[in-house]
Amino acid sequence: MKAAVIVAPHEVEIREVERPSPGPGEALLQIEAAGVCGSDLHAYEGTQPFFRYPQIGGHEVVGTVVGLVPHEEPLDPIPGRVQPHPPAVGERVVLDPSMPCGGCYPCRTGRYNCCERMRVLGVHAPGAFAEFMVAPLECLQGVSAGLSADAAVMIEPLSIGVESTTRARVTEADSVLIIGAGTIGLCVLQVCRSRGARVAVSDLSPGRLELARELGATAALSPAEGDMREALADVLGASGPSVVIEAVGRAATVLQALDLVAASGRVVMIGLCTEEICIPGALMVRKELDFLGSRLHGGTIPVAATLVEGGQARPERLVTHHMSLEETEEAFRLMIDEPDTTLKVILTP
Ligand SMILES: [Zn+2]
Ligand SMILES: [Zn+2]
């Protein structure tokens, strides 16, 4: 089969490789379409610390089960991981790419997305930038045949938005500021809107702010234009947002989140920040803040699938490019060179 292999940083080869065959408890998927995630880009750029070269990337995927081998003995369910029904050959599915160990403290207590020994398809094991891939049966989530491939692929990134929104306990009573209108920030926006919250989005890119408005943001603000606190007071009230979700991953924007959030509010970090952050201690106590991290998706793939199937979220609006598997490296170049106009690239084999 054909596969796009990230052989080393800044090096993608389209290779003819052996089609994988499923072992016990695994399915063989024929890939219909795969999205390119920011973490795939980090693997290409050499800044994804967990990526094992050479590897087939890709974990946002829709495909069809074309073969499967049942488990030899029933698997102990992992708390919090929803398995609606065992998949069948011929079924159209999307993927929860996480492969938690099942034995560590978070795995035993319903927080498997924080697994101490987490492995992820497309990072630690071959992923979806290929014609076929193998995945554990419990990673599969059925989707309807009528759903567009774009919408189906976007269920995985939307589920990241569900996770962070759940961490922030967002309800219709909340006013939310999302810092960063990339794919994940705009997915968070749609989940917050589906819960009835008012949402302001901040980003430097005019194109992304325009899209945020189209997707239901109450306000879309550029930090380059005027005072953010005043602008937020106008649209969300004088106390400031009750929730701030940081989807950039920079120390400066995390500190901005802590500064702008209302007293007694919640701040969720979803952007992977590699910088050290100097936390203002007095402010944390004075505001009695909940300062939370959000990682991957803990049982939120089915929730995201329901939102997409029901039309309550339209993450396919974030798809800006369709390319072929052979153009995987061009897709990475596009994400680097034209970030303002490139949100989600979908690859088809
Ligand atoms: Zn991803
Ligand atoms: Zn674990």
Tab-separated table of C-alpha atoms and ligand atoms in Angstrom:
chain	number	residue	atom	x	y	z
A	1	MET	CA	0.000	0.000	0.000
A	2	LYS	CA	0.937	3.641	-0.387
A	3	ALA	CA	1.937	5.590	2.734
A	4	ALA	CA	3.370	9.020	3.562
A	5	VAL	CA	6.207	8.271	5.977
A	6	ILE	CA	7.772	11.042	8.051
A	7	VAL	CA	11.279	9.575	7.953
A	8	ALA	CA	13.017	12.419	9.803
A	9	PRO	CA	12.320	16.081	10.584
A	10	HIS	CA	11.545	17.977	7.345
A	11	GLU	CA	11.525	14.754	5.346
A	12	VAL	CA	8.418	12.963	4.049
A	13	GLU	CA	8.664	10.024	1.664
A	14	ILE	CA	5.769	8.511	-0.260
A	15	ARG	CA	6.595	4.831	0.077
A	16	GLU	CA	5.160	1.523	-0.992
A	17	VAL	CA	4.912	-0.436	2.275
A	18	GLU	CA	3.350	-3.740	3.256
A	19	ARG	CA	-0.350	-3.512	4.080
A	20	PRO	CA	-0.682	-4.110	7.855
A	21	SER	CA	-2.733	-7.055	9.081
A	22	PRO	CA	-4.827	-6.893	12.247
A	23	GLY	CA	-3.930	-8.982	15.284
A	24	PRO	CA	-6.364	-10.097	18.014
A	25	GLY	CA	-8.556	-7.194	19.105
A	26	GLU	CA	-7.699	-5.095	16.055
A	27	ALA	CA	-9.397	-3.895	12.874
A	28	LEU	CA	-8.001	-3.082	9.441
A	29	LEU	CA	-9.335	0.242	8.156
A	30	GLN	CA	-9.406	1.402	4.575
A	31	ILE	CA	-8.714	5.118	4.887
A	32	GLU	CA	-11.231	7.431	3.256
A	33	ALA	CA	-9.735	10.739	4.420
A	34	ALA	CA	-7.315	11.991	7.078
A	35	GLY	CA	-6.816	15.440	8.565
A	36	VAL	CA	-3.417	16.997	9.203
A	37	CYS	CA	-3.157	18.039	12.856
A	38	GLY	CA	-0.828	20.628	14.364
A	39	SER	CA	0.917	17.752	16.149
A	40	ASP	CA	1.629	16.084	12.765
A	41	LEU	CA	3.194	19.380	11.728
A	42	HIS	CA	5.293	19.358	14.914
A	43	ALA	CA	6.464	15.844	13.988
A	44	TYR	CA	7.436	17.149	10.548
A	45	GLU	CA	9.232	20.114	12.096
A	46	GLY	CA	11.035	17.923	14.643
A	47	THR	CA	9.364	19.536	17.673
A	48	GLN	CA	7.051	16.646	18.667
A	49	PRO	CA	9.018	14.988	21.494
A	50	PHE	CA	6.989	11.733	21.477
A	51	PHE	CA	7.142	11.045	17.730
A	52	ARG	CA	9.139	7.982	16.685
A	53	TYR	CA	10.824	8.348	13.277
A	54	PRO	CA	10.288	6.878	10.775
A	55	GLN	CA	6.535	6.835	11.266
A	56	ILE	CA	3.275	7.161	9.351
A	57	GLY	CA	1.554	10.168	10.959
A	58	GLY	CA	-2.134	11.039	11.027
A	59	HIS	CA	-4.767	10.420	13.723
A	60	GLU	CA	-7.810	12.362	12.454
A	61	VAL	CA	-9.428	9.808	10.209
A	62	VAL	CA	-12.570	8.376	8.690
A	63	GLY	CA	-12.482	4.971	7.071
A	64	THR	CA	-14.218	1.652	6.618
A	65	VAL	CA	-13.573	-1.539	8.568
A	66	VAL	CA	-12.403	-4.064	5.960
A	67	GLY	CA	-11.130	-6.735	8.339
A	68	LEU	CA	-11.093	-7.503	12.040
A	69	VAL	CA	-9.909	-10.098	14.513
A	70	PRO	CA	-11.937	-10.305	17.756
A	71	HIS	CA	-10.248	-10.228	21.139
A	72	GLU	CA	-9.130	-13.668	22.314
A	73	GLU	CA	-10.666	-12.937	25.697
A	74	PRO	CA	-12.884	-10.049	26.776
A	75	LEU	CA	-11.005	-6.879	27.616
A	76	ASP	CA	-11.450	-5.141	30.972
A	77	PRO	CA	-13.195	-1.868	30.132
A	78	ILE	CA	-11.276	1.317	30.922
A	79	PRO	CA	-13.440	3.626	33.065
A	80	GLY	CA	-14.609	6.660	31.104
A	81	ARG	CA	-13.932	5.087	27.732
A	82	VAL	CA	-17.252	4.674	25.960
A	83	GLN	CA	-17.540	1.674	23.655
A	84	PRO	CA	-21.009	1.918	22.105
A	85	HIS	CA	-20.913	-1.451	20.318
A	86	PRO	CA	-18.310	-3.699	18.715
A	87	PRO	CA	-17.558	-2.555	15.159
A	88	ALA	CA	-18.446	-4.772	12.191
A	89	VAL	CA	-16.801	-5.330	8.815
A	90	GLY	CA	-18.172	-2.779	6.355
A	91	GLU	CA	-18.882	-0.187	9.051
A	92	ARG	CA	-17.781	3.411	8.535
A	93	VAL	CA	-15.800	4.596	11.538
A	94	VAL	CA	-13.762	7.413	13.021
A	95	LEU	CA	-10.932	6.946	15.483
A	96	ASP	CA	-10.140	7.701	19.087
A	97	PRO	CA	-6.389	7.432	18.460
A	98	SER	CA	-5.412	7.044	22.120
A	99	MET	CA	-4.200	3.679	23.404
A	100	PRO	CA	-4.063	4.013	27.218
A	101	CYS	CA	-2.401	1.329	29.364
A	102	GLY	CA	-5.482	0.647	31.496
A	103	GLY	CA	-3.461	0.053	34.667
A	104	CYS	CA	-2.130	3.387	35.918
A	105	TYR	CA	-3.898	5.718	38.365
A	106	PRO	CA	-5.614	7.971	35.768
A	107	CYS	CA	-6.635	4.923	33.709
A	108	ARG	CA	-8.236	3.284	36.765
A	109	THR	CA	-10.059	6.452	37.824
A	110	GLY	CA	-11.831	7.543	34.634
A	111	ARG	CA	-9.141	9.910	33.344
A	112	TYR	CA	-7.486	7.627	30.782
A	113	ASN	CA	-6.579	10.589	28.563
A	114	CYS	CA	-3.868	11.397	31.143
A	115	CYS	CA	-2.449	7.828	31.027
A	116	GLU	CA	1.128	7.632	32.296
A	117	ARG	CA	2.033	5.287	29.435
A	118	MET	CA	-0.207	6.758	26.735
A	119	ARG	CA	0.435	5.629	23.174
A	120	VAL	CA	-1.258	7.373	20.249
A	121	LEU	CA	-1.888	6.056	16.752
A	122	GLY	CA	0.014	8.166	14.240
A	123	VAL	CA	2.577	9.110	16.899
A	124	HIS	CA	3.798	5.920	18.610
A	125	ALA	CA	2.274	3.520	16.062
A	126	PRO	CA	1.497	3.816	12.331
A	127	GLY	CA	-1.303	6.279	11.576
A	128	ALA	CA	-3.666	7.391	8.853
A	129	PHE	CA	-1.462	8.966	6.159
A	130	ALA	CA	-1.763	5.743	4.165
A	131	GLU	CA	-4.261	3.643	2.253
A	132	PHE	CA	-4.844	1.319	5.219
A	133	MET	CA	-4.133	1.275	8.944
A	134	VAL	CA	-4.648	-1.066	11.875
A	135	ALA	CA	-6.371	0.125	15.057
A	136	PRO	CA	-7.538	-1.506	18.310
A	137	LEU	CA	-11.277	-2.280	18.206
A	138	GLU	CA	-11.950	-0.087	21.239
A	139	CYS	CA	-10.567	2.931	19.315
A	140	LEU	CA	-13.390	2.807	16.756
A	141	GLN	CA	-16.543	4.902	16.756
A	142	GLY	CA	-19.222	4.286	14.124
A	143	VAL	CA	-20.494	7.220	12.048
A	144	SER	CA	-23.403	7.409	9.631
A	145	ALA	CA	-22.858	6.793	5.923
A	146	GLY	CA	-24.388	10.161	5.015
A	147	LEU	CA	-21.935	12.271	7.017
A	148	SER	CA	-19.419	14.116	4.820
A	149	ALA	CA	-15.822	12.917	5.071
A	150	ASP	CA	-14.764	16.422	6.173
A	151	ALA	CA	-17.257	16.438	9.049
A	152	ALA	CA	-16.292	12.903	10.088
A	153	VAL	CA	-12.556	13.695	10.124
A	154	MET	CA	-13.229	16.783	12.256
A	155	ILE	CA	-14.902	14.736	15.035
A	156	GLU	CA	-11.483	14.027	16.616
A	157	PRO	CA	-10.337	17.680	16.837
A	158	LEU	CA	-13.849	18.669	17.967
A	159	SER	CA	-13.569	16.115	20.789
A	160	ILE	CA	-10.515	18.042	22.049
A	161	GLY	CA	-12.827	21.053	22.260
A	162	VAL	CA	-15.369	18.946	24.164
A	163	GLU	CA	-12.674	17.849	26.644
A	164	SER	CA	-11.484	21.387	27.426
A	165	THR	CA	-15.041	22.725	27.631
A	166	THR	CA	-15.953	19.912	30.015
A	167	ARG	CA	-12.846	20.641	32.102
A	168	ALA	CA	-14.006	24.280	32.295
A	169	ARG	CA	-17.569	23.166	33.260
A	170	VAL	CA	-19.010	25.549	30.640
A	171	THR	CA	-22.784	26.075	30.806
A	172	GLU	CA	-25.201	28.589	29.308
A	173	ALA	CA	-24.558	30.813	32.343
A	174	ASP	CA	-20.930	31.342	31.307
A	175	SER	CA	-19.174	33.982	29.296
A	176	VAL	CA	-16.065	32.492	27.724
A	177	LEU	CA	-12.930	33.998	26.225
A	178	ILE	CA	-11.005	31.747	23.846
A	179	ILE	CA	-7.459	32.928	23.190
A	180	GLY	CA	-6.316	31.613	19.812
A	181	ALA	CA	-8.579	30.939	16.816
A	182	GLY	CA	-6.720	28.031	15.254
A	183	THR	CA	-8.487	24.750	14.546
A	184	ILE	CA	-8.687	23.806	18.229
A	185	GLY	CA	-9.779	27.274	19.395
A	186	LEU	CA	-12.541	27.326	16.780
A	187	CYS	CA	-13.614	23.806	17.809
A	188	VAL	CA	-13.803	24.984	21.441
A	189	LEU	CA	-15.931	27.915	20.234
A	190	GLN	CA	-18.457	25.593	18.600
A	191	VAL	CA	-18.750	23.364	21.667
A	192	CYS	CA	-19.216	26.411	23.947
A	193	ARG	CA	-21.916	27.743	21.618
A	194	SER	CA	-23.666	24.348	21.611
A	195	ARG	CA	-23.830	24.694	25.412
A	196	GLY	CA	-25.384	28.155	25.120
A	197	ALA	CA	-22.457	30.184	26.493
A	198	ARG	CA	-21.546	33.622	25.179
A	199	VAL	CA	-18.091	33.515	23.612
A	200	ALA	CA	-15.450	36.073	22.687
A	201	VAL	CA	-12.482	34.933	20.613
A	202	SER	CA	-9.130	36.677	20.401
A	203	ASP	CA	-6.574	36.192	17.629
A	204	LEU	CA	-4.249	38.314	15.516
A	205	SER	CA	-5.433	36.918	12.159
A	206	PRO	CA	-8.319	38.862	10.547
A	207	GLY	CA	-9.318	35.796	8.511
A	208	ARG	CA	-9.614	33.583	11.577
A	209	LEU	CA	-11.550	36.266	13.473
A	210	GLU	CA	-14.001	36.513	10.576
A	211	LEU	CA	-14.509	32.740	10.691
A	212	ALA	CA	-15.026	32.926	14.472
A	213	ARG	CA	-17.836	35.442	13.891
A	214	GLU	CA	-19.420	33.185	11.265
A	215	LEU	CA	-19.269	30.268	13.719
A	216	GLY	CA	-21.231	32.168	16.346
A	217	ALA	CA	-18.704	34.139	18.393
A	218	THR	CA	-20.387	36.999	20.247
A	219	ALA	CA	-17.232	39.019	19.604
A	220	ALA	CA	-13.998	38.417	17.716
A	221	LEU	CA	-11.224	40.651	18.997
A	222	SER	CA	-7.697	41.410	17.891
A	223	PRO	CA	-5.288	42.128	20.775
A	224	ALA	CA	-3.496	44.475	18.372
A	225	GLU	CA	-6.513	46.790	18.279
A	226	GLY	CA	-7.239	48.552	21.542
A	227	ASP	CA	-7.526	47.429	25.141
A	228	MET	CA	-8.691	43.827	25.498
A	229	ARG	CA	-10.112	44.290	29.004
A	230	GLU	CA	-12.319	47.194	27.880
A	231	ALA	CA	-13.468	45.348	24.772
A	232	LEU	CA	-14.357	42.278	26.857
A	233	ALA	CA	-16.217	44.391	29.415
A	234	ASP	CA	-18.360	45.773	26.583
A	235	VAL	CA	-19.382	42.354	25.258
A	236	LEU	CA	-19.173	40.004	28.267
A	237	GLY	CA	-19.767	42.323	31.221
A	238	ALA	CA	-17.581	44.322	33.590
A	239	SER	CA	-16.438	41.336	35.699
A	240	GLY	CA	-14.742	39.730	32.713
A	241	PRO	CA	-15.150	36.210	31.311
A	242	SER	CA	-16.035	33.470	33.808
A	243	VAL	CA	-13.949	31.048	31.729
A	244	VAL	CA	-10.809	31.614	29.653
A	245	ILE	CA	-9.540	28.817	27.423
A	246	GLU	CA	-5.965	29.318	26.253
A	247	ALA	CA	-5.424	27.644	22.866
A	248	VAL	CA	-2.124	29.237	21.856
A	249	GLY	CA	0.449	27.652	24.153
A	250	ARG	CA	2.554	30.702	25.009
A	251	ALA	CA	3.471	31.989	28.469
A	252	ALA	CA	2.271	35.494	27.570
A	253	THR	CA	-1.227	34.335	26.607
A	254	VAL	CA	-1.517	32.091	29.683
A	255	LEU	CA	-0.694	35.104	31.865
A	256	GLN	CA	-3.204	37.168	29.868
A	257	ALA	CA	-5.833	34.493	30.622
A	258	LEU	CA	-5.125	34.637	34.379
A	259	ASP	CA	-5.276	38.429	34.239
A	260	LEU	CA	-8.524	38.746	32.249
A	261	VAL	CA	-10.602	35.972	33.850
A	262	ALA	CA	-13.260	37.009	36.370
A	263	ALA	CA	-12.567	36.417	40.058
A	264	SER	CA	-13.750	32.880	40.971
A	265	GLY	CA	-13.352	31.910	37.294
A	266	ARG	CA	-11.713	28.993	35.501
A	267	VAL	CA	-8.697	29.066	33.194
A	268	VAL	CA	-7.987	26.043	30.998
A	269	MET	CA	-4.681	25.533	29.203
A	270	ILE	CA	-5.092	23.495	26.044
A	271	GLY	CA	-2.192	24.834	23.981
A	272	LEU	CA	0.965	22.831	24.682
A	273	CYS	CA	3.216	25.450	26.277
A	274	THR	CA	6.923	24.617	26.380
A	275	GLU	CA	7.879	27.945	27.948
A	276	GLU	CA	8.173	28.431	31.696
A	277	ILE	CA	5.361	30.491	33.166
A	278	CYS	CA	5.821	32.755	36.180
A	279	ILE	CA	2.472	32.437	38.004
A	280	PRO	CA	1.263	35.559	39.874
A	281	GLY	CA	0.690	33.951	43.273
A	282	ALA	CA	-1.315	36.730	44.923
A	283	LEU	CA	-3.703	36.906	41.971
A	284	MET	CA	-4.351	33.141	42.082
A	285	VAL	CA	-5.411	33.393	45.729
A	286	ARG	CA	-7.237	36.716	45.480
A	287	LYS	CA	-9.331	35.496	42.536
A	288	GLU	CA	-9.529	31.905	43.890
A	289	LEU	CA	-8.983	30.632	40.357
A	290	ASP	CA	-9.347	27.119	38.999
A	291	PHE	CA	-6.278	26.739	36.761
A	292	LEU	CA	-6.649	23.550	34.726
A	293	GLY	CA	-4.885	21.617	32.004
A	294	SER	CA	-6.716	19.764	29.246
A	295	ARG	CA	-5.183	16.842	27.385
A	296	LEU	CA	-6.460	14.873	24.381
A	297	HIS	CA	-9.996	13.508	24.845
A	298	GLY	CA	-11.291	11.420	27.710
A	299	GLY	CA	-14.394	9.681	26.407
A	300	THR	CA	-15.418	12.743	24.403
A	301	ILE	CA	-15.268	11.256	20.869
A	302	PRO	CA	-18.893	9.975	21.095
A	303	VAL	CA	-20.018	13.383	22.419
A	304	ALA	CA	-18.306	15.138	19.506
A	305	ALA	CA	-19.799	12.627	17.048
A	306	THR	CA	-23.292	13.370	18.395
A	307	LEU	CA	-22.734	17.138	18.022
A	308	VAL	CA	-21.573	16.723	14.416
A	309	GLU	CA	-24.215	14.162	13.398
A	310	GLY	CA	-26.927	16.379	14.931
A	311	GLY	CA	-25.664	19.537	13.218
A	312	GLN	CA	-25.039	21.342	16.546
A	313	ALA	CA	-21.408	21.818	15.516
A	314	ARG	CA	-20.069	22.262	12.004
A	315	PRO	CA	-16.326	21.739	12.354
A	316	GLU	CA	-16.112	20.942	8.628
A	317	ARG	CA	-16.260	24.733	8.185
A	318	LEU	CA	-12.628	24.734	9.324
A	319	VAL	CA	-11.485	22.638	6.353
A	320	THR	CA	-9.589	24.949	4.008
A	321	HIS	CA	-7.739	22.514	1.721
A	322	HIS	CA	-8.151	19.087	0.143
A	323	MET	CA	-4.977	17.413	-1.072
A	324	SER	CA	-3.795	13.950	-2.049
A	325	LEU	CA	-1.675	11.677	0.119
A	326	GLU	CA	1.239	12.308	-2.274
A	327	GLU	CA	1.026	15.997	-1.328
A	328	THR	CA	1.531	15.415	2.424
A	329	GLU	CA	4.769	17.407	2.492
A	330	GLU	CA	3.132	20.257	0.517
A	331	ALA	CA	0.376	20.265	3.147
A	332	PHE	CA	2.978	20.777	5.890
A	333	ARG	CA	4.639	23.547	3.858
A	334	LEU	CA	1.269	25.261	3.409
A	335	MET	CA	0.591	25.156	7.167
A	336	ILE	CA	4.004	26.741	7.794
A	337	ASP	CA	3.976	29.300	4.967
A	338	GLU	CA	0.320	30.390	4.934
A	339	PRO	CA	-1.022	29.964	8.484
A	340	ASP	CA	-3.621	32.732	8.071
A	341	THR	CA	-5.438	30.939	5.278
A	342	THR	CA	-4.676	27.320	6.192
A	343	LEU	CA	-6.708	25.754	8.971
A	344	LYS	CA	-7.486	22.103	8.271
A	345	VAL	CA	-5.955	20.207	5.366
A	346	ILE	CA	-7.674	16.931	4.470
A	347	LEU	CA	-5.636	14.258	2.674
A	348	THR	CA	-7.170	11.498	0.580
A	349	PRO	CA	-5.231	8.397	-0.474
B	1	ZN	ZN	-4.481	16.067	16.759
B	2	ZN	ZN	-2.623	4.284	31.922
